[in-house]
Short mmCIF file of C-alpha atoms and ligand atoms in Angstrom, two decimals:
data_model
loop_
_atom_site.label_atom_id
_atom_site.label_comp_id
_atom_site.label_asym_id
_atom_site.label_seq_id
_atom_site.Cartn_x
_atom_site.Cartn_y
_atom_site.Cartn_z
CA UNK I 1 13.36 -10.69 -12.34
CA UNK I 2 11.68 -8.64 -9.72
CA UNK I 3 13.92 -7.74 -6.17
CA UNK I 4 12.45 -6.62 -2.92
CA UNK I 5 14.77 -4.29 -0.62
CA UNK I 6 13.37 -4.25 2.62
CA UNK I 7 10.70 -6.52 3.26
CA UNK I 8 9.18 -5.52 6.31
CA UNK I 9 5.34 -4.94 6.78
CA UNK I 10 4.17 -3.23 3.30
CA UNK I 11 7.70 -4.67 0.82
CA UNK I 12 6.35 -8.28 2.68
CA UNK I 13 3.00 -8.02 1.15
CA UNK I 14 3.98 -6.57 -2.50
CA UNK I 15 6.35 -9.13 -2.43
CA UNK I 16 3.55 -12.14 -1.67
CA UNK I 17 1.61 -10.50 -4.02
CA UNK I 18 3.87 -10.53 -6.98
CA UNK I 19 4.38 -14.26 -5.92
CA UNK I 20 1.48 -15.25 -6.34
CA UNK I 21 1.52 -14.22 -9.75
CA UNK I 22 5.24 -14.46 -11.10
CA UNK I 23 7.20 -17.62 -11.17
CA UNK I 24 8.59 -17.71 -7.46
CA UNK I 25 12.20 -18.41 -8.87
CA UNK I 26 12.09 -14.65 -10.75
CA UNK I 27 11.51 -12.99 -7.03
CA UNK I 28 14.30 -12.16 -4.46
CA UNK I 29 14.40 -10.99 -1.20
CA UNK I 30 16.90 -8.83 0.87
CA UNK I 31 16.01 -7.26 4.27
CA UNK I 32 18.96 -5.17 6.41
CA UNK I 33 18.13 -8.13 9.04
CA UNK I 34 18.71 -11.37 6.52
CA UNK I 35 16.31 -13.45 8.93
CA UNK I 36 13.17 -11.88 8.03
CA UNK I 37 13.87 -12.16 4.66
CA UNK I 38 14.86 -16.32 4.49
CA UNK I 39 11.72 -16.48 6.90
CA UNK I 40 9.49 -15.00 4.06
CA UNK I 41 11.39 -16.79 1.36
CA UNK I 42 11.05 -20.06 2.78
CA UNK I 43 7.29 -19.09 2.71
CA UNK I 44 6.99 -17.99 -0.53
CA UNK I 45 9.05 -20.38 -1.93
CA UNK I 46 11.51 -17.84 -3.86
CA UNK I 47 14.90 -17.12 -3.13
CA UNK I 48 16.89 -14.42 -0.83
CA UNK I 49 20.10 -12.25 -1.93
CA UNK I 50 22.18 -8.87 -0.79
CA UNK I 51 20.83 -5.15 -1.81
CA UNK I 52 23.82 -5.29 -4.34
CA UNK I 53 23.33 -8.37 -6.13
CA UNK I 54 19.62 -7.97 -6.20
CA UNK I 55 20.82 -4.20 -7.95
CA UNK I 56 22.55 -5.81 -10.42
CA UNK I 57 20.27 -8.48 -11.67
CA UNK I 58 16.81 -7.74 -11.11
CA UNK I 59 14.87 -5.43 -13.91
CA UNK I 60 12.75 -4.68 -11.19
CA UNK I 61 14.16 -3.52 -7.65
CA UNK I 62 11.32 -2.84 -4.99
CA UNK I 63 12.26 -0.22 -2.58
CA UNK I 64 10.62 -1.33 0.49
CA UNK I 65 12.53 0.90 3.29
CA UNK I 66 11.06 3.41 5.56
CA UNK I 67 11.00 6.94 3.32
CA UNK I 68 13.86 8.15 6.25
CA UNK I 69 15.98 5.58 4.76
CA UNK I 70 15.70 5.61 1.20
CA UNK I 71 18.50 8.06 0.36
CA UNK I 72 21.44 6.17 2.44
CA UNK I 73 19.91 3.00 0.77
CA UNK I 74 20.02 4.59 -3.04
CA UNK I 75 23.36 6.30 -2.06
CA UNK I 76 24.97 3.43 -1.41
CA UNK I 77 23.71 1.43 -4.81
CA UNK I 78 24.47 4.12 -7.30
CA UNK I 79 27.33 3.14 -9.17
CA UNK I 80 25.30 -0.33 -9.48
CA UNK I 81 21.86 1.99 -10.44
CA UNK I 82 23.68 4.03 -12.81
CA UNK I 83 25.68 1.19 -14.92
CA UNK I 84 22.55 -1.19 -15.01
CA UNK I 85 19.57 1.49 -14.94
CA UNK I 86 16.82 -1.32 -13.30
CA UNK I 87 13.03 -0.16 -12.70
CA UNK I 88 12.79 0.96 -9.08
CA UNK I 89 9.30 0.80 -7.67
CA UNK I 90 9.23 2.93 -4.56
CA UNK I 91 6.30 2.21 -2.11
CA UNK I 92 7.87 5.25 0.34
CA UNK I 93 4.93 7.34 1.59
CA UNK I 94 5.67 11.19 1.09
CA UNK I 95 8.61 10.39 -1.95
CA UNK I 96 8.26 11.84 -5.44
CA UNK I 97 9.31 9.65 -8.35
CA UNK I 98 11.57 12.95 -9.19
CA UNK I 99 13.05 12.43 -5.45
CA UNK I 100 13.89 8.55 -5.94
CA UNK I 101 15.14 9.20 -9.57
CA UNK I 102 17.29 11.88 -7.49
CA UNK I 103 18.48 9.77 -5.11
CA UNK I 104 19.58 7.24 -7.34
CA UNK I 105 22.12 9.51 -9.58
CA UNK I 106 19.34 10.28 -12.43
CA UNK I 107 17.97 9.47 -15.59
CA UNK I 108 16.63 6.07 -14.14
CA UNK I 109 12.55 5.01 -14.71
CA UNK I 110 10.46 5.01 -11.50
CA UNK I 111 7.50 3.94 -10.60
CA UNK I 112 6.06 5.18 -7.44
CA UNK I 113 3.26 3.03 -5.76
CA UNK I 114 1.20 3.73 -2.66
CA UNK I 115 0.10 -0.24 -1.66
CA UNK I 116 -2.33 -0.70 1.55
CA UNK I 117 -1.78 -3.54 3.70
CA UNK I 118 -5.01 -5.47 2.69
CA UNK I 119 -2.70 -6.30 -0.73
CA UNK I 120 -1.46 -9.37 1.94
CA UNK I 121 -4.57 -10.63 1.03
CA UNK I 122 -5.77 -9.97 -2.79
CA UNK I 123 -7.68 -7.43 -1.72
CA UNK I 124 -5.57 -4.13 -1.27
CA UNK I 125 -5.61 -0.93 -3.52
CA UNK I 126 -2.33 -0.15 -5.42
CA UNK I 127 -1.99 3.56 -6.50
CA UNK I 128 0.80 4.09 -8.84
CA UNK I 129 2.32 7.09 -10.76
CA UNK I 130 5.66 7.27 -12.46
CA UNK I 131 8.50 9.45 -14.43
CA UNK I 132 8.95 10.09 -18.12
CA UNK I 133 11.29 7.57 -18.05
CA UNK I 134 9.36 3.91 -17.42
CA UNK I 135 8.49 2.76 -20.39
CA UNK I 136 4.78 1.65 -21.28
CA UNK I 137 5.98 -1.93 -21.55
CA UNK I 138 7.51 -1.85 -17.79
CA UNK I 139 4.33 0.08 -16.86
CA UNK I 140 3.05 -3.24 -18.36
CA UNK I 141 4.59 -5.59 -16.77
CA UNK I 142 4.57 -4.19 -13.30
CA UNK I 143 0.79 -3.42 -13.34
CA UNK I 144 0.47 -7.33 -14.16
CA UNK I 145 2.75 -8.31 -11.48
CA UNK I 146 0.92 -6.43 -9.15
CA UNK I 147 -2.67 -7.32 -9.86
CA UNK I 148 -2.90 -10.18 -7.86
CA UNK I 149 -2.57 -7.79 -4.89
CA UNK I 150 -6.27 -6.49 -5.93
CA UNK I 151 -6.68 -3.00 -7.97
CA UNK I 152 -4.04 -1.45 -9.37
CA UNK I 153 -4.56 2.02 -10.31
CA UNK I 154 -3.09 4.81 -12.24
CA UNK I 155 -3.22 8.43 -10.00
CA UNK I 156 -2.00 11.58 -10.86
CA UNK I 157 1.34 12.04 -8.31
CA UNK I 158 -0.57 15.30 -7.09
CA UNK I 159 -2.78 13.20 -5.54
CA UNK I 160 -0.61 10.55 -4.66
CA UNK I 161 -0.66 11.72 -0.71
CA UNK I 162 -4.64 12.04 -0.52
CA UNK I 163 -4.75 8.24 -1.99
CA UNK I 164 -2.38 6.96 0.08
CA UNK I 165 -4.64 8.77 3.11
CA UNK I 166 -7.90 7.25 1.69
CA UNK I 167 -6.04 3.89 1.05
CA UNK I 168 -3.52 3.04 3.38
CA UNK I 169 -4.43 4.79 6.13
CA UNK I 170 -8.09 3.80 6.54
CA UNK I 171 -7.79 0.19 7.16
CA UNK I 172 -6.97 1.96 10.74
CA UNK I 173 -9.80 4.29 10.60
CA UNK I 174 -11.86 0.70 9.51
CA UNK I 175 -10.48 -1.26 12.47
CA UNK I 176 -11.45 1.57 14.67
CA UNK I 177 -14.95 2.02 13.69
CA UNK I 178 -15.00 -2.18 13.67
CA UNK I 179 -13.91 -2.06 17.03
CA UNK I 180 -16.17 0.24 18.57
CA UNK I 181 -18.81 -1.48 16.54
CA UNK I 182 -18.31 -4.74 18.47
CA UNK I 183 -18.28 -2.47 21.78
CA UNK I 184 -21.62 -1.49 20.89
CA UNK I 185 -22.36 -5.10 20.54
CA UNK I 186 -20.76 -5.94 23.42
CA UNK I 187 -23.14 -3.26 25.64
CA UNK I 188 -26.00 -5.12 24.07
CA UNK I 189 -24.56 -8.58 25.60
CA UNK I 190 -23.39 -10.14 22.33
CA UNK I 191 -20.29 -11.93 23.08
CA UNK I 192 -16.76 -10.21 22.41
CA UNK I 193 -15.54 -12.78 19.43
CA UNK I 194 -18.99 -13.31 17.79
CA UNK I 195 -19.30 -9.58 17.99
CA UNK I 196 -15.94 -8.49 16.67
CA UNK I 197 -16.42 -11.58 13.64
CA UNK I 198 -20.09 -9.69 12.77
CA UNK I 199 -18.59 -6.40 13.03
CA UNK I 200 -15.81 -7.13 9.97
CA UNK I 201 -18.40 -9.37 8.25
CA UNK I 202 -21.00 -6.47 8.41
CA UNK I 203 -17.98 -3.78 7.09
CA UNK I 204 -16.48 -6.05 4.41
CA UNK I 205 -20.09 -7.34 3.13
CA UNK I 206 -20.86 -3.38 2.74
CA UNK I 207 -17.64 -3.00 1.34
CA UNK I 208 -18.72 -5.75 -1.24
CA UNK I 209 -21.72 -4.43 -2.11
CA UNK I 210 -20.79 -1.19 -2.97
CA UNK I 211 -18.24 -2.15 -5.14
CA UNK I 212 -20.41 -4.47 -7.17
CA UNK I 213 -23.49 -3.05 -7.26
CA UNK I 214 -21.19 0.14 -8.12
CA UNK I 215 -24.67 2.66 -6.15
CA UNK I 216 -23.16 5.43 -4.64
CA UNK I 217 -23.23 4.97 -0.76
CA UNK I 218 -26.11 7.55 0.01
CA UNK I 219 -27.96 5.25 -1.67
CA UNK I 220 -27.53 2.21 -0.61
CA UNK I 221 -27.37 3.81 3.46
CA UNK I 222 -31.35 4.96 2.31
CA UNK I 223 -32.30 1.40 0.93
CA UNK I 224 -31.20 0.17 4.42
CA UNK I 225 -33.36 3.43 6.51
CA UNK I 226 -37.03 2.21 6.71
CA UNK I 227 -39.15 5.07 7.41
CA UNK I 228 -39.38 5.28 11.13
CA UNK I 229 -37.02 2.44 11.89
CA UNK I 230 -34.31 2.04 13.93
CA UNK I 231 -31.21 1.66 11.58
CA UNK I 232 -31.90 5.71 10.69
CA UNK I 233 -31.95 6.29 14.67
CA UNK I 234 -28.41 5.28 14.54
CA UNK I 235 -27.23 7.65 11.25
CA UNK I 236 -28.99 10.53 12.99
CA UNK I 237 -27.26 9.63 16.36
CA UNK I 238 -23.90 9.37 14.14
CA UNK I 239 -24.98 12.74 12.41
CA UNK I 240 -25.50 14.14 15.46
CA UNK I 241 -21.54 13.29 16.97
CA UNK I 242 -20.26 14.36 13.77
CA UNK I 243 -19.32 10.94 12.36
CA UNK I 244 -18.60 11.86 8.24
CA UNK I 245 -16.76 15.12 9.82
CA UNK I 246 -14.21 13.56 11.33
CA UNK I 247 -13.74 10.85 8.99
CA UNK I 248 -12.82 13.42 6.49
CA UNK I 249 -10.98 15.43 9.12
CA UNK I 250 -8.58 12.43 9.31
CA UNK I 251 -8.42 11.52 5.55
CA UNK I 252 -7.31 15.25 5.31
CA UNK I 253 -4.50 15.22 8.15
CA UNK I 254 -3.51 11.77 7.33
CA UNK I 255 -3.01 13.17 3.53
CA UNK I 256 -1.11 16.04 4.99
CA UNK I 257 0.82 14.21 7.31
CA UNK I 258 1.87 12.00 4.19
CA UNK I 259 3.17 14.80 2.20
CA UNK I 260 5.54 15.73 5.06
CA UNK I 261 7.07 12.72 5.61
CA UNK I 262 9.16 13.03 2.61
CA UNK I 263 10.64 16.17 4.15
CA UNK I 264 11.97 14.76 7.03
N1 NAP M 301 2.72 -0.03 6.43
C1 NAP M 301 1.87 0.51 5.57
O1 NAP M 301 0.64 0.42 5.70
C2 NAP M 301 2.40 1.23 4.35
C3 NAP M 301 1.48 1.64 3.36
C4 NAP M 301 1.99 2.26 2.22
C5 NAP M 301 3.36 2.47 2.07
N2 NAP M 301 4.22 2.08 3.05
C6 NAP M 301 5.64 2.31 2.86
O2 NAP M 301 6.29 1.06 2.88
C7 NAP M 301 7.62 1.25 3.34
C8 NAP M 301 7.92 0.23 4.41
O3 NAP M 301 7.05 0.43 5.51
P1 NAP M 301 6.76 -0.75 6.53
O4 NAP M 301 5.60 -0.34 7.34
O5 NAP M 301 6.76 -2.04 5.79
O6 NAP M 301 8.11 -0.65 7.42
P2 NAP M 301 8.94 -1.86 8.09
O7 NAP M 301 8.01 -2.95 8.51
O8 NAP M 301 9.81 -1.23 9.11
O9 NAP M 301 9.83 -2.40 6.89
C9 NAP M 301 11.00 -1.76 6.44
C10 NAP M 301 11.99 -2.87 6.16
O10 NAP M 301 13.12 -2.32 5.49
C11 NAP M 301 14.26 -3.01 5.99
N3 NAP M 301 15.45 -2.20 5.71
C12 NAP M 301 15.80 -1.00 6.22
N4 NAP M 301 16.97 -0.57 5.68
C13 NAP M 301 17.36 -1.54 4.81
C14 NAP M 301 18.47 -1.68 3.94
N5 NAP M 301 19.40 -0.73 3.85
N6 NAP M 301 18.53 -2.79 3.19
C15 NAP M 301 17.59 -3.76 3.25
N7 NAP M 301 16.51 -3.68 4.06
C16 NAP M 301 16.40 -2.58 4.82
C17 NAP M 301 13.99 -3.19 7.46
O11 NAP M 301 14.82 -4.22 7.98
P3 NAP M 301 14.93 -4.58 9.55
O12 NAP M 301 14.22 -5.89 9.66
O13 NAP M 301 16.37 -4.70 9.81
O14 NAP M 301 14.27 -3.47 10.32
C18 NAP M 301 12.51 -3.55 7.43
O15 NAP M 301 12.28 -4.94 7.31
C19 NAP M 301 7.73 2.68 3.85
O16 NAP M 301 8.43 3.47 2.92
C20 NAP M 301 6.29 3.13 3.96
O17 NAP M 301 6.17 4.53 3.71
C21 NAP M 301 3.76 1.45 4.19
#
């Protein structure tokens, strides 16, 4: 049985995810306001229930509350955490699987995953790490329930701040650059919608291609830049601003900015 606390934004879209996959009538809800959670359920077609009960009966609990409120949350379900020792699966940015093992009294498996919101759709990254005590079965079991959410992926906890930068923070940075694409457009007297529908098409067909045809990007951004032509006018103009600079400029505050949440 897998339980989502919190299913706001992010625990929303694990929760579809694992949906899609499990049998609906293994997955329940609960959400601080009950609403949003029998909204969802009715949705997904599986059933809603209190933080406690869900504590009690589901081998995996889903912690899907902002990292500031994990610790009142965990607090308040530890004689339940301690007696029946469930999997949690914390998707808190900035929380160590040592901190959420903490929380919860102890000597209770974690997995800690860093999900970005394209897992709504089948086509999100899921970076995952975990504690010495999940076992490689529940390691198993989640990485199956999770799949249908798109890759899931084992990464070193070290790391776990930079990937949740590179993942879940750059479907901002994307919408940014898509945006500003379809400006461009726009200038050129394309209309707004047509230009903003080629602009994702454009991004996610790249997007496709890399990942299939598995070429690094250098190399694929050369098989597009005829010799004189105009699509290498526009990398040297990009060049020239600084473009790749400040795209790793924000992957590296974004990663930083992670790692502190979990101090607040
Ligand atoms: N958004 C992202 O792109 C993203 C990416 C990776 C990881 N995350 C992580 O995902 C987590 C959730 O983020 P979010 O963006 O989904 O935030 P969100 O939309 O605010 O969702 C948090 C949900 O938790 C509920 N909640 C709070 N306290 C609760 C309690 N004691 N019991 C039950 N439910 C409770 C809230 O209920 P109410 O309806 O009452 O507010 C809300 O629906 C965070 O830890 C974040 O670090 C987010």
């Amino acid at each position: 049985m897998f339980g989502f606390i919190g299913v706001g934004n992010m625990g929303g879209a694990v929760a579809a995810a694992v949906c899609k996959g499990a049998e609906a009538d293994k997955v329940f809800l609960c959400n601080r306001t009950a609403e949003k959670a029998e909204k969802l359920a009715a949705h997904l077609g599986c059933a809603v229930t209190d933080n406690q009960t869900a504590a009690k009966t589901c081998r995996y609990l889903f912690l899907g509350v902002k990292p500031q409120n994990m610790k009142e949350l965990l607090e308040g379900l530890r004689p339940i955490l301690q007696e029946k020792k469930p999997v949690l699966v914390s998707m808190a940015a900035g929380l160590t699987a040592k901190q959420i093992e903490e929380m919860a009294g102890g000597d209770i498996p974690v997995m800690r995953i860093m999900p970005n919101t394209p897992v709504a759709i089948g086509c999100g990254v899921i970076m995952y790490c975990k504690n010495g005590l999940l076992t490689a079965e529940d390691e198993q079991a989640l990485v199956s329930a999770l799949s249908p959410a798109g890759i899931v992926d084992p990464l070193e906890e070290r790391l776990m701040d930079a990937g949740s930068a590179l993942c879940g923070c750059s479907p901002a940075f994307t919408d940014l650059y898509m945006e500003a694409m379809a400006d461009g457009a726009v200038a050129c007297g394309i209309p707004r919608a047509k230009a903003l529908k080629y602009a994702a098409a454009a991004v996610a067909g790249a997007a496709r291609l890399a990942l299939e045809s598995g070429e690094h990007p250098g190399a694929l951004k050369d098989a597009v830049c005829s010799p004189g032509g105009c699509t290498i006018q526009g990398v040297r103009t990009l060049e020239n601003r600084a473009f790749r600079g400040a795209v790793m400029e924000a992957v590296m505050v974004a990663a930083g900015a992670s790692g502190d949440l979990g101090k607040k």
